[in-house]
Short mmCIF file of C-alpha atoms and ligand atoms in Angstrom, two decimals:
data_model
loop_
_atom_site.label_atom_id
_atom_site.label_comp_id
_atom_site.label_asym_id
_atom_site.label_seq_id
_atom_site.Cartn_x
_atom_site.Cartn_y
_atom_site.Cartn_z
CA UNK A 1 0.00 0.00 0.00
CA UNK A 2 1.01 3.63 -0.39
CA UNK A 3 1.25 5.28 3.04
CA UNK A 4 1.92 8.95 3.76
CA UNK A 5 3.21 9.50 7.32
CA UNK A 6 2.53 13.05 8.56
CA UNK A 7 4.97 14.02 11.34
CA UNK A 8 7.42 11.46 9.95
CA UNK A 9 10.46 13.25 11.41
CA UNK A 10 9.17 12.84 15.00
CA UNK A 11 9.75 10.35 17.84
CA UNK A 12 7.07 7.94 16.59
CA UNK A 13 6.61 9.00 12.96
CA UNK A 14 10.16 8.13 11.89
CA UNK A 15 10.21 4.55 13.28
CA UNK A 16 6.70 4.05 11.90
CA UNK A 17 7.89 5.05 8.42
CA UNK A 18 10.78 2.58 8.71
CA UNK A 19 8.52 -0.24 9.96
CA UNK A 20 6.01 0.25 7.12
CA UNK A 21 8.80 0.52 4.54
CA UNK A 22 10.42 -2.63 5.95
CA UNK A 23 7.10 -4.48 5.56
CA UNK A 24 7.04 -3.61 1.85
CA UNK A 25 4.75 -0.57 1.77
CA UNK A 26 5.53 2.47 -0.40
CA UNK A 27 6.13 5.20 2.18
CA UNK A 28 6.56 8.97 2.14
CA UNK A 29 6.96 11.27 5.15
CA UNK A 30 5.81 14.85 5.59
CA UNK A 31 7.01 17.22 8.32
CA UNK A 32 7.55 20.94 8.98
CA UNK A 33 10.28 20.33 11.63
CA UNK A 34 8.30 22.20 14.29
CA UNK A 35 9.55 19.63 16.83
CA UNK A 36 13.20 20.48 16.14
CA UNK A 37 12.16 24.13 16.61
CA UNK A 38 10.69 23.48 20.09
CA UNK A 39 14.11 22.08 21.09
CA UNK A 40 15.74 25.38 20.13
CA UNK A 41 13.02 27.34 21.95
CA UNK A 42 13.36 25.26 25.13
CA UNK A 43 17.17 24.98 25.01
CA UNK A 44 17.22 21.17 24.96
CA UNK A 45 17.98 18.42 22.49
CA UNK A 46 17.20 14.75 22.02
CA UNK A 47 19.26 12.59 24.38
CA UNK A 48 20.22 10.40 21.41
CA UNK A 49 21.65 12.36 18.46
CA UNK A 50 19.39 12.39 15.41
CA UNK A 51 20.25 13.02 11.76
CA UNK A 52 18.47 15.41 9.40
CA UNK A 53 15.47 13.90 7.65
CA UNK A 54 17.37 13.89 4.37
CA UNK A 55 20.29 11.96 5.89
CA UNK A 56 17.98 9.51 7.69
CA UNK A 57 16.22 8.68 4.45
CA UNK A 58 19.55 8.28 2.63
CA UNK A 59 20.80 5.98 5.43
CA UNK A 60 17.65 3.84 5.18
CA UNK A 61 18.18 3.51 1.43
CA UNK A 62 21.78 2.44 2.03
CA UNK A 63 20.82 -0.09 4.72
CA UNK A 64 17.65 -1.54 3.19
CA UNK A 65 17.70 -0.65 -0.51
CA UNK A 66 14.26 0.91 0.00
CA UNK A 67 13.20 4.47 -0.80
CA UNK A 68 11.13 6.78 1.42
CA UNK A 69 9.63 9.90 -0.17
CA UNK A 70 9.91 13.30 1.54
CA UNK A 71 7.62 16.35 1.70
CA UNK A 72 8.80 19.31 3.77
CA UNK A 73 6.06 21.73 4.78
CA UNK A 74 3.24 22.62 7.13
CA UNK A 75 -0.26 21.11 7.45
CA UNK A 76 -1.47 24.66 8.03
CA UNK A 77 -0.40 25.46 4.44
CA UNK A 78 -3.40 23.92 2.66
CA UNK A 79 -1.95 24.46 -0.81
CA UNK A 80 1.22 22.55 0.11
CA UNK A 81 -0.78 19.79 1.83
CA UNK A 82 -3.19 19.31 -1.09
CA UNK A 83 -0.25 19.19 -3.55
CA UNK A 84 1.54 16.56 -1.42
CA UNK A 85 -1.58 14.35 -1.15
CA UNK A 86 -2.24 14.67 -4.90
CA UNK A 87 1.38 13.95 -5.76
CA UNK A 88 1.81 10.88 -3.53
CA UNK A 89 -1.72 9.51 -4.02
CA UNK A 90 -1.73 7.47 -0.77
CA UNK A 91 -4.09 4.62 0.12
CA UNK A 92 -3.64 5.57 3.76
CA UNK A 93 -2.48 8.67 5.67
CA UNK A 94 -1.03 8.23 9.16
CA UNK A 95 -1.40 11.53 11.01
CA UNK A 96 1.13 12.15 13.81
CA UNK A 97 1.86 15.80 12.92
CA UNK A 98 0.72 17.72 15.97
CA UNK A 99 2.21 19.56 18.95
CA UNK A 100 2.05 16.71 21.44
CA UNK A 101 3.23 17.98 24.82
CA UNK A 102 0.66 18.73 27.53
CA UNK A 103 3.07 20.95 29.53
CA UNK A 104 4.05 22.89 26.35
CA UNK A 105 0.37 23.66 25.75
CA UNK A 106 0.04 24.94 29.33
CA UNK A 107 3.05 27.34 29.35
CA UNK A 108 0.91 30.40 28.67
CA UNK A 109 -1.83 31.76 26.40
CA UNK A 110 0.43 31.89 23.31
CA UNK A 111 1.42 28.23 23.63
CA UNK A 112 -2.18 27.15 24.23
CA UNK A 113 -3.37 29.06 21.15
CA UNK A 114 -0.48 27.79 19.05
CA UNK A 115 -1.19 24.18 20.06
CA UNK A 116 -4.91 24.36 19.41
CA UNK A 117 -4.46 26.18 16.10
CA UNK A 118 -1.68 23.92 14.86
CA UNK A 119 -3.44 20.69 15.80
CA UNK A 120 -7.10 21.42 15.09
CA UNK A 121 -6.62 23.41 11.88
CA UNK A 122 -3.91 21.09 10.55
CA UNK A 123 -6.29 18.14 11.01
CA UNK A 124 -9.17 20.07 9.44
CA UNK A 125 -7.07 20.93 6.38
CA UNK A 126 -6.24 17.25 6.11
CA UNK A 127 -9.91 16.21 6.25
CA UNK A 128 -10.65 18.62 3.38
CA UNK A 129 -7.66 17.34 1.40
CA UNK A 130 -8.86 13.74 1.73
CA UNK A 131 -12.48 14.61 0.94
CA UNK A 132 -11.64 16.69 -2.12
CA UNK A 133 -8.80 14.60 -3.56
CA UNK A 134 -9.79 11.01 -2.77
CA UNK A 135 -12.37 10.15 -0.07
CA UNK A 136 -11.34 6.50 -0.21
CA UNK A 137 -8.03 7.36 1.55
CA UNK A 138 -8.03 5.76 5.00
CA UNK A 139 -7.07 8.24 7.73
CA UNK A 140 -5.17 6.70 10.65
CA UNK A 141 -5.14 9.45 13.26
CA UNK A 142 -3.18 9.51 16.50
CA UNK A 143 -5.38 10.48 19.39
CA UNK A 144 -4.66 9.95 23.06
CA UNK A 145 -5.97 8.02 26.05
CA UNK A 146 -5.97 11.40 27.80
CA UNK A 147 -9.07 12.34 25.78
CA UNK A 148 -11.12 10.27 28.22
CA UNK A 149 -9.46 11.53 31.38
CA UNK A 150 -10.04 9.32 34.41
CA UNK A 151 -13.81 8.68 34.69
CA UNK A 152 -15.18 6.63 37.56
CA UNK A 153 -16.47 3.98 35.11
CA UNK A 154 -14.82 1.57 32.64
CA UNK A 155 -13.41 3.28 29.51
CA UNK A 156 -14.78 1.68 26.33
CA UNK A 157 -13.15 1.79 22.87
CA UNK A 158 -14.45 5.13 21.66
CA UNK A 159 -18.17 4.42 21.76
CA UNK A 160 -20.67 3.91 24.58
CA UNK A 161 -24.03 2.13 24.39
CA UNK A 162 -26.29 4.41 26.36
CA UNK A 163 -29.73 3.82 27.83
CA UNK A 164 -31.45 6.97 29.06
CA UNK A 165 -35.06 7.30 30.20
CA UNK A 166 -35.99 4.09 28.45
CA UNK A 167 -34.36 4.95 25.08
CA UNK A 168 -31.07 3.60 23.67
CA UNK A 169 -28.33 5.13 21.51
CA UNK A 170 -24.64 4.62 20.68
CA UNK A 171 -22.68 7.77 21.52
CA UNK A 172 -19.03 8.81 21.58
CA UNK A 173 -17.58 7.95 24.98
CA UNK A 174 -17.63 11.10 27.21
CA UNK A 175 -14.37 13.05 27.23
CA UNK A 176 -12.70 14.87 30.13
CA UNK A 177 -9.20 15.82 28.97
CA UNK A 178 -6.57 17.31 31.25
CA UNK A 179 -4.69 19.94 29.20
CA UNK A 180 -5.16 22.25 26.21
CA UNK A 181 -3.08 19.73 24.25
CA UNK A 182 -5.32 16.78 25.21
CA UNK A 183 -8.32 18.94 24.34
CA UNK A 184 -7.05 19.30 20.75
CA UNK A 185 -7.36 15.55 20.33
CA UNK A 186 -10.97 15.67 21.49
CA UNK A 187 -11.72 18.44 18.98
CA UNK A 188 -9.97 16.39 16.25
CA UNK A 189 -11.99 13.28 17.12
CA UNK A 190 -15.24 15.21 16.80
CA UNK A 191 -14.20 16.74 13.47
CA UNK A 192 -13.16 13.35 12.10
CA UNK A 193 -16.32 11.58 13.30
CA UNK A 194 -18.41 14.33 11.70
CA UNK A 195 -16.67 13.96 8.32
CA UNK A 196 -17.14 10.18 8.39
CA UNK A 197 -20.85 10.78 8.96
CA UNK A 198 -21.29 13.77 6.64
CA UNK A 199 -18.89 12.94 3.79
CA UNK A 200 -18.45 9.19 4.09
CA UNK A 201 -14.72 9.39 4.96
CA UNK A 202 -13.10 6.34 6.57
CA UNK A 203 -10.98 6.83 9.69
CA UNK A 204 -9.30 5.02 12.55
CA UNK A 205 -8.75 7.14 15.67
CA UNK A 206 -6.05 5.59 17.84
CA UNK A 207 -6.29 6.70 21.46
CA UNK A 208 -2.74 5.96 22.43
CA UNK A 209 -1.35 5.76 25.96
CA UNK A 210 2.05 7.05 27.10
CA UNK A 211 4.80 5.59 24.89
CA UNK A 212 8.10 4.30 26.26
CA UNK A 213 11.28 2.98 24.66
CA UNK A 214 13.57 4.32 21.96
CA UNK A 215 14.50 1.48 19.63
CA UNK A 216 12.70 -0.60 17.06
CA UNK A 217 14.34 -3.39 15.01
CA UNK A 218 14.79 -0.93 12.12
CA UNK A 219 16.16 2.09 14.04
CA UNK A 220 18.69 -0.23 15.71
CA UNK A 221 20.22 -1.19 12.34
CA UNK A 222 22.37 1.97 12.11
CA UNK A 223 22.99 4.94 14.47
CA UNK A 224 21.88 7.28 11.67
CA UNK A 225 18.41 5.69 11.86
CA UNK A 226 17.92 6.55 15.56
CA UNK A 227 14.74 8.29 16.62
CA UNK A 228 14.63 11.14 19.13
CA UNK A 229 14.54 10.52 22.89
CA UNK A 230 13.24 13.34 25.08
CA UNK A 231 14.23 13.67 28.71
CA UNK A 232 13.19 17.22 29.60
CA UNK A 233 10.15 17.99 31.78
CA UNK A 234 8.21 19.45 28.83
CA UNK A 235 8.54 16.73 26.18
CA UNK A 236 9.96 13.72 28.06
CA UNK A 237 7.30 11.14 28.93
CA UNK A 238 7.16 9.57 32.35
CA UNK A 239 8.80 6.15 31.98
CA UNK A 240 11.51 7.43 29.65
CA UNK A 241 12.24 10.24 32.13
CA UNK A 242 12.46 7.88 35.10
CA UNK A 243 14.94 5.64 33.25
CA UNK A 244 17.10 8.64 32.37
CA UNK A 245 16.91 10.06 35.91
CA UNK A 246 17.96 6.68 37.34
CA UNK A 247 21.03 6.47 35.09
CA UNK A 248 22.03 10.07 35.88
CA UNK A 249 21.76 9.42 39.62
CA UNK A 250 19.00 12.04 39.86
CA UNK A 251 15.83 11.46 41.92
CA UNK A 252 12.82 10.09 40.02
CA UNK A 253 10.32 12.96 39.91
CA UNK A 254 6.95 11.49 40.93
CA UNK A 255 4.28 14.21 40.74
CA UNK A 256 2.11 14.11 43.86
CA UNK A 257 1.80 10.70 45.52
CA UNK A 258 2.01 8.98 42.13
CA UNK A 259 -1.37 7.25 42.50
CA UNK A 260 -2.49 8.59 39.09
CA UNK A 261 -2.70 5.67 36.64
CA UNK A 262 -2.00 5.81 32.91
CA UNK A 263 -2.13 3.45 29.94
CA UNK A 264 1.30 2.58 28.55
CA UNK A 265 2.67 1.17 25.30
CA UNK A 266 6.11 0.08 24.04
CA UNK A 267 7.32 1.97 20.94
CA UNK A 268 7.69 -1.36 19.11
CA UNK A 269 3.97 -1.96 19.64
CA UNK A 270 3.10 1.58 18.48
CA UNK A 271 4.61 0.98 15.05
CA UNK A 272 2.99 -2.44 14.79
CA UNK A 273 -0.44 -1.03 15.74
CA UNK A 274 -0.12 1.45 12.88
CA UNK A 275 0.73 -1.33 10.44
CA UNK A 276 -2.29 -3.33 11.62
CA UNK A 277 -4.61 -0.32 11.27
CA UNK A 278 -3.27 0.53 7.82
CA UNK A 279 -3.53 -3.05 6.51
CA UNK A 280 -7.07 -3.49 7.93
CA UNK A 281 -8.78 -0.22 7.00
CA UNK A 282 -12.04 1.13 8.38
CA UNK A 283 -15.06 0.84 6.09
CA UNK A 284 -16.18 3.88 4.06
CA UNK A 285 -18.18 6.11 6.43
CA UNK A 286 -16.82 4.34 9.51
CA UNK A 287 -15.25 6.21 12.44
CA UNK A 288 -13.37 3.38 14.13
CA UNK A 289 -11.69 3.87 17.51
CA UNK A 290 -9.06 1.71 19.18
CA UNK A 291 -7.49 2.26 22.59
CA UNK A 292 -3.81 1.88 21.73
CA UNK A 293 -2.26 0.82 25.03
CA UNK A 294 -1.17 -2.54 26.36
CA UNK A 295 -1.10 -2.16 30.16
CA UNK A 296 -1.97 0.34 32.92
CA UNK A 297 0.24 1.35 35.77
CA UNK A 298 0.33 4.06 38.43
CA UNK A 299 3.17 6.57 38.28
CA UNK A 300 4.42 5.33 41.67
CA UNK A 301 4.48 1.74 40.35
CA UNK A 302 6.46 2.89 37.28
CA UNK A 303 9.02 4.57 39.56
CA UNK A 304 9.26 1.44 41.74
CA UNK A 305 9.75 -0.74 38.66
CA UNK A 306 12.59 1.42 37.33
CA UNK A 307 14.23 1.54 40.78
CA UNK A 308 13.97 -2.24 41.12
CA UNK A 309 15.52 -2.94 37.71
CA UNK A 310 18.33 -0.36 37.92
CA UNK A 311 21.55 -1.97 39.14
CA UNK A 312 22.40 0.84 41.57
CA UNK A 313 20.82 3.10 44.18
CA UNK A 314 17.76 5.09 43.08
CA UNK A 315 16.02 7.86 44.99
CA UNK A 316 12.30 8.48 44.44
CA UNK A 317 11.08 12.01 45.20
CA UNK A 318 7.45 13.11 45.49
CA UNK A 319 7.13 16.64 44.09
CA UNK A 320 4.10 18.85 44.49
CA UNK A 321 2.11 18.03 41.34
CA UNK A 322 2.54 20.90 38.82
CA UNK A 323 -0.51 19.60 36.91
CA UNK A 324 -4.18 19.59 37.78
CA UNK A 325 -5.16 15.91 37.67
CA UNK A 326 -7.04 13.45 39.87
CA UNK A 327 -4.59 12.30 42.57
CA UNK A 328 -6.33 8.92 42.97
CA UNK A 329 -8.97 7.37 40.75
CA UNK A 330 -10.56 4.28 39.21
CA UNK A 331 -8.99 3.19 35.89
CA UNK A 332 -10.14 0.25 33.80
CA UNK A 333 -9.75 0.40 30.02
CA UNK A 334 -11.05 -1.83 27.23
CA UNK A 335 -8.26 -2.39 24.68
CA UNK A 336 -9.08 -5.48 22.68
CA UNK A 337 -9.51 -4.04 19.17
CA UNK A 338 -5.85 -4.04 18.11
CA UNK A 339 -5.20 -7.41 19.78
CA UNK A 340 -8.13 -8.66 17.68
CA UNK A 341 -6.26 -7.50 14.57
CA UNK A 342 -3.18 -9.46 15.67
CA UNK A 343 -1.15 -7.27 18.06
CA UNK A 344 1.09 -9.38 20.34
CA UNK A 345 2.07 -6.82 23.01
CA UNK A 346 5.53 -6.36 24.51
CA UNK A 347 4.88 -5.88 28.22
CA UNK A 348 7.11 -4.22 30.80
CA UNK A 349 7.96 -7.62 32.19
CA UNK A 350 10.16 -7.98 29.05
CA UNK A 351 13.79 -6.85 29.25
CA UNK A 352 13.15 -3.44 27.63
CA UNK A 353 14.03 -1.27 30.61
CA UNK A 354 17.50 -2.79 30.91
CA UNK A 355 18.24 -2.03 27.25
CA UNK A 356 17.17 1.57 27.83
CA UNK A 357 19.75 1.93 30.63
CA UNK A 358 22.50 1.20 28.08
CA UNK A 359 21.19 3.73 25.54
CA UNK A 360 20.99 6.41 28.22
CA UNK A 361 24.40 5.52 29.65
CA UNK A 362 26.03 5.98 26.24
CA UNK A 363 24.52 9.47 25.81
CA UNK A 364 24.25 10.84 29.32
CA UNK A 365 26.86 13.57 28.71
CA UNK A 366 24.25 15.23 26.43
CA UNK A 367 21.78 15.84 29.29
CA UNK A 368 21.30 19.30 30.77
CA UNK A 369 20.24 18.36 34.35
CA UNK A 370 18.52 21.74 34.79
CA UNK A 371 15.91 20.68 32.23
CA UNK A 372 14.83 17.65 34.27
CA UNK A 373 12.77 19.52 36.86
CA UNK A 374 9.20 20.56 35.95
CA UNK A 375 8.72 24.31 35.48
CA UNK A 376 5.31 24.47 33.78
CA UNK A 377 2.39 24.69 36.23
CA UNK A 378 -1.19 24.20 35.11
CA UNK A 379 -2.22 27.30 37.05
CA UNK A 380 1.08 29.07 36.51
CA UNK A 381 0.23 31.36 33.58
CA UNK A 382 -2.97 32.71 35.12
CA UNK A 383 -2.94 36.24 36.50
CA UNK A 384 -4.63 35.19 39.76
P1 NAD B 1 6.81 14.43 17.96
O1 NAD B 1 6.63 15.85 18.38
O2 NAD B 1 8.14 13.81 18.16
O3 NAD B 1 6.42 14.28 16.40
C1 NAD B 1 5.43 15.05 15.78
C2 NAD B 1 5.97 15.52 14.44
O4 NAD B 1 4.98 16.31 13.78
C3 NAD B 1 7.21 16.43 14.61
O5 NAD B 1 8.27 15.94 13.81
C4 NAD B 1 6.73 17.80 14.16
O6 NAD B 1 7.75 18.56 13.55
C5 NAD B 1 5.58 17.46 13.21
N1 NAD B 1 4.56 18.52 13.12
C6 NAD B 1 3.92 19.15 14.12
N2 NAD B 1 3.06 20.07 13.64
C7 NAD B 1 3.15 20.00 12.28
C8 NAD B 1 2.51 20.69 11.21
N3 NAD B 1 1.63 21.66 11.45
N4 NAD B 1 2.84 20.38 9.94
C9 NAD B 1 3.75 19.40 9.69
N5 NAD B 1 4.40 18.71 10.65
C10 NAD B 1 4.10 19.01 11.95
O7 NAD B 1 5.65 13.59 18.68
P2 NAD B 1 5.50 12.01 18.88
O8 NAD B 1 5.85 11.68 20.27
O9 NAD B 1 6.14 11.29 17.75
O10 NAD B 1 3.92 11.87 18.77
C11 NAD B 1 3.31 11.71 17.51
C12 NAD B 1 1.80 11.70 17.66
O11 NAD B 1 1.40 10.66 18.53
C13 NAD B 1 1.24 13.00 18.24
O12 NAD B 1 0.07 13.35 17.55
C14 NAD B 1 0.94 12.65 19.67
O13 NAD B 1 -0.12 13.41 20.15
C15 NAD B 1 0.60 11.17 19.58
N6 NAD B 1 0.90 10.47 20.84
C16 NAD B 1 2.18 10.44 21.33
C17 NAD B 1 2.44 9.76 22.53
C18 NAD B 1 3.82 9.72 23.15
O14 NAD B 1 3.94 9.21 24.27
N7 NAD B 1 4.86 10.18 22.47
C19 NAD B 1 1.40 9.11 23.19
C20 NAD B 1 0.10 9.16 22.66
C21 NAD B 1 -0.13 9.85 21.47
N1 USQ B 2 4.56 12.42 35.59
C1 USQ B 2 5.27 12.35 36.78
N2 USQ B 2 6.58 12.70 36.75
C2 USQ B 2 7.22 13.10 35.61
C3 USQ B 2 6.49 13.16 34.41
C4 USQ B 2 5.16 12.82 34.44
O1 USQ B 2 4.73 11.98 37.82
O2 USQ B 2 8.42 13.41 35.68
C5 USQ B 2 3.13 12.01 35.58
C6 USQ B 2 2.17 13.10 35.11
O3 USQ B 2 1.74 13.91 36.17
C7 USQ B 2 1.05 12.28 34.49
C8 USQ B 2 1.75 11.02 33.98
O4 USQ B 2 3.01 10.96 34.65
O5 USQ B 2 0.13 11.90 35.46
C9 USQ B 2 1.99 10.99 32.49
O6 USQ B 2 2.71 12.14 32.10
P1 USQ B 2 3.54 12.17 30.73
O7 USQ B 2 4.25 13.48 30.64
O8 USQ B 2 4.34 10.94 30.57
O9 USQ B 2 2.35 12.03 29.66
P2 USQ B 2 1.27 13.06 29.14
O10 USQ B 2 1.52 14.43 29.58
O11 USQ B 2 -0.08 12.47 29.43
O12 USQ B 2 1.53 13.04 27.59
C10 USQ B 2 2.14 11.95 26.89
C11 USQ B 2 2.48 12.44 25.49
C12 USQ B 2 1.19 12.85 24.78
C13 USQ B 2 0.21 11.67 24.81
C14 USQ B 2 -0.03 11.18 26.23
C15 USQ B 2 -0.82 9.88 26.25
O13 USQ B 2 3.38 13.55 25.57
O14 USQ B 2 1.49 13.21 23.44
O15 USQ B 2 -0.99 12.08 24.23
O16 USQ B 2 1.25 10.87 26.83
S1 USQ B 2 -1.95 9.82 27.59
O17 USQ B 2 -1.23 10.09 28.84
O18 USQ B 2 -2.57 8.54 27.57
O19 USQ B 2 -2.93 10.88 27.36
#
């Protein structure tokens, strides 16, 4: 199949492009390098050095003999986006190209507006491009488990069968997101569901949990194929940060008591989930939702796991939580859809964490320890 990966220069987009190319698909990536720009803005860089997109693609050609196409530009530039979709004529578009950090979206008004504009309008431009150029293109959109928040009932896969005052309907599962970033994914889901209903588009919305890990079989083939690995308090995700903090001899920064629970997924499963979604498309007019996570764990349990596996002393520190989130809550998520398509999850009981210690150890001189502590507070940018 022909697959266009939007955000293909990012943490997940690049390994996804490699995985799909490795499996024999014709792949092109599109990116505006906004993510590399946030690094400059925040004064940080990926823990593992990454090559330019051009050099990565050349390295993949050298290693595999396969070619990946490249489009450099912004989803907000509709003319560019339409031209890219027309030129590549994909069967499927995988959409990763959004500002994805919750803390970044909560820095201040400008960052909230940027995030909502970039994500919601970029996605809307894409829906128009698909509808006008070829409505049979299958959209595989990255959403987030954080769309649901932490309701006091089981979380279903996107839809809820509802009985109210004796009548029944099937409705989108209620959403209660926890940041302006997470809210963009809710807005996207609504826009996508509407276009499936109104225009007959076909889409898979993947509500993904927190991703951990840095290597896939393809990125490990050559150092030039490495994907980025974020450790800072704005873009680093929790398990990756705890592994890095352990190796640096820094305390693991548990926010609050750490009783908040999140869905998790190994990066190797992320890329496989995308392949499964692409190869098993939604029907025309269908808005299909999968919860893309493989296990749930509290933040405190993640810290304990890292401390237990690390072959040295580890200190766990409970910081005042800079975010506004439920300190303790019920959490039970349905996530059988992707397993039904054939996903065989890698769980944390595998040896992954140990292999991450080595990657971090080899690059730890690149860390700026000042960037490890959280500085963005959910209430911080408000005047009162
Ligand atoms: P990332 O920031 O590393 O990658 C996103 C890429 O999209 C970047 O390369 C960026 O330059 C590009 N981009 C952003 N806005 C763009 C625009 N307007 N036009 C063109 N390109 C643009 O993020 P990631 O960690 O790879 O996440 C990818 C997707 O998966 C995001 O949508 C994110 O919300 C979702 N997701 C990520 C995680 C996680 O733990 N990393 C978990 C759940 C969901
Ligand atoms: N946390 C800590 N200490 C840290 C970092 C985080 O206790 O040093 C806690 C947070 O308070 C939160 C949890 O760990 O309760 C997860 O935080 P995170 O930064 O790992 O993840 P989050 O902000 O939710 O965002 C990440 C990705 C985002 C994706 C989301 C999936 O950046 O793109 O959408 O994970 S989910 O969490 O399912 O919504």
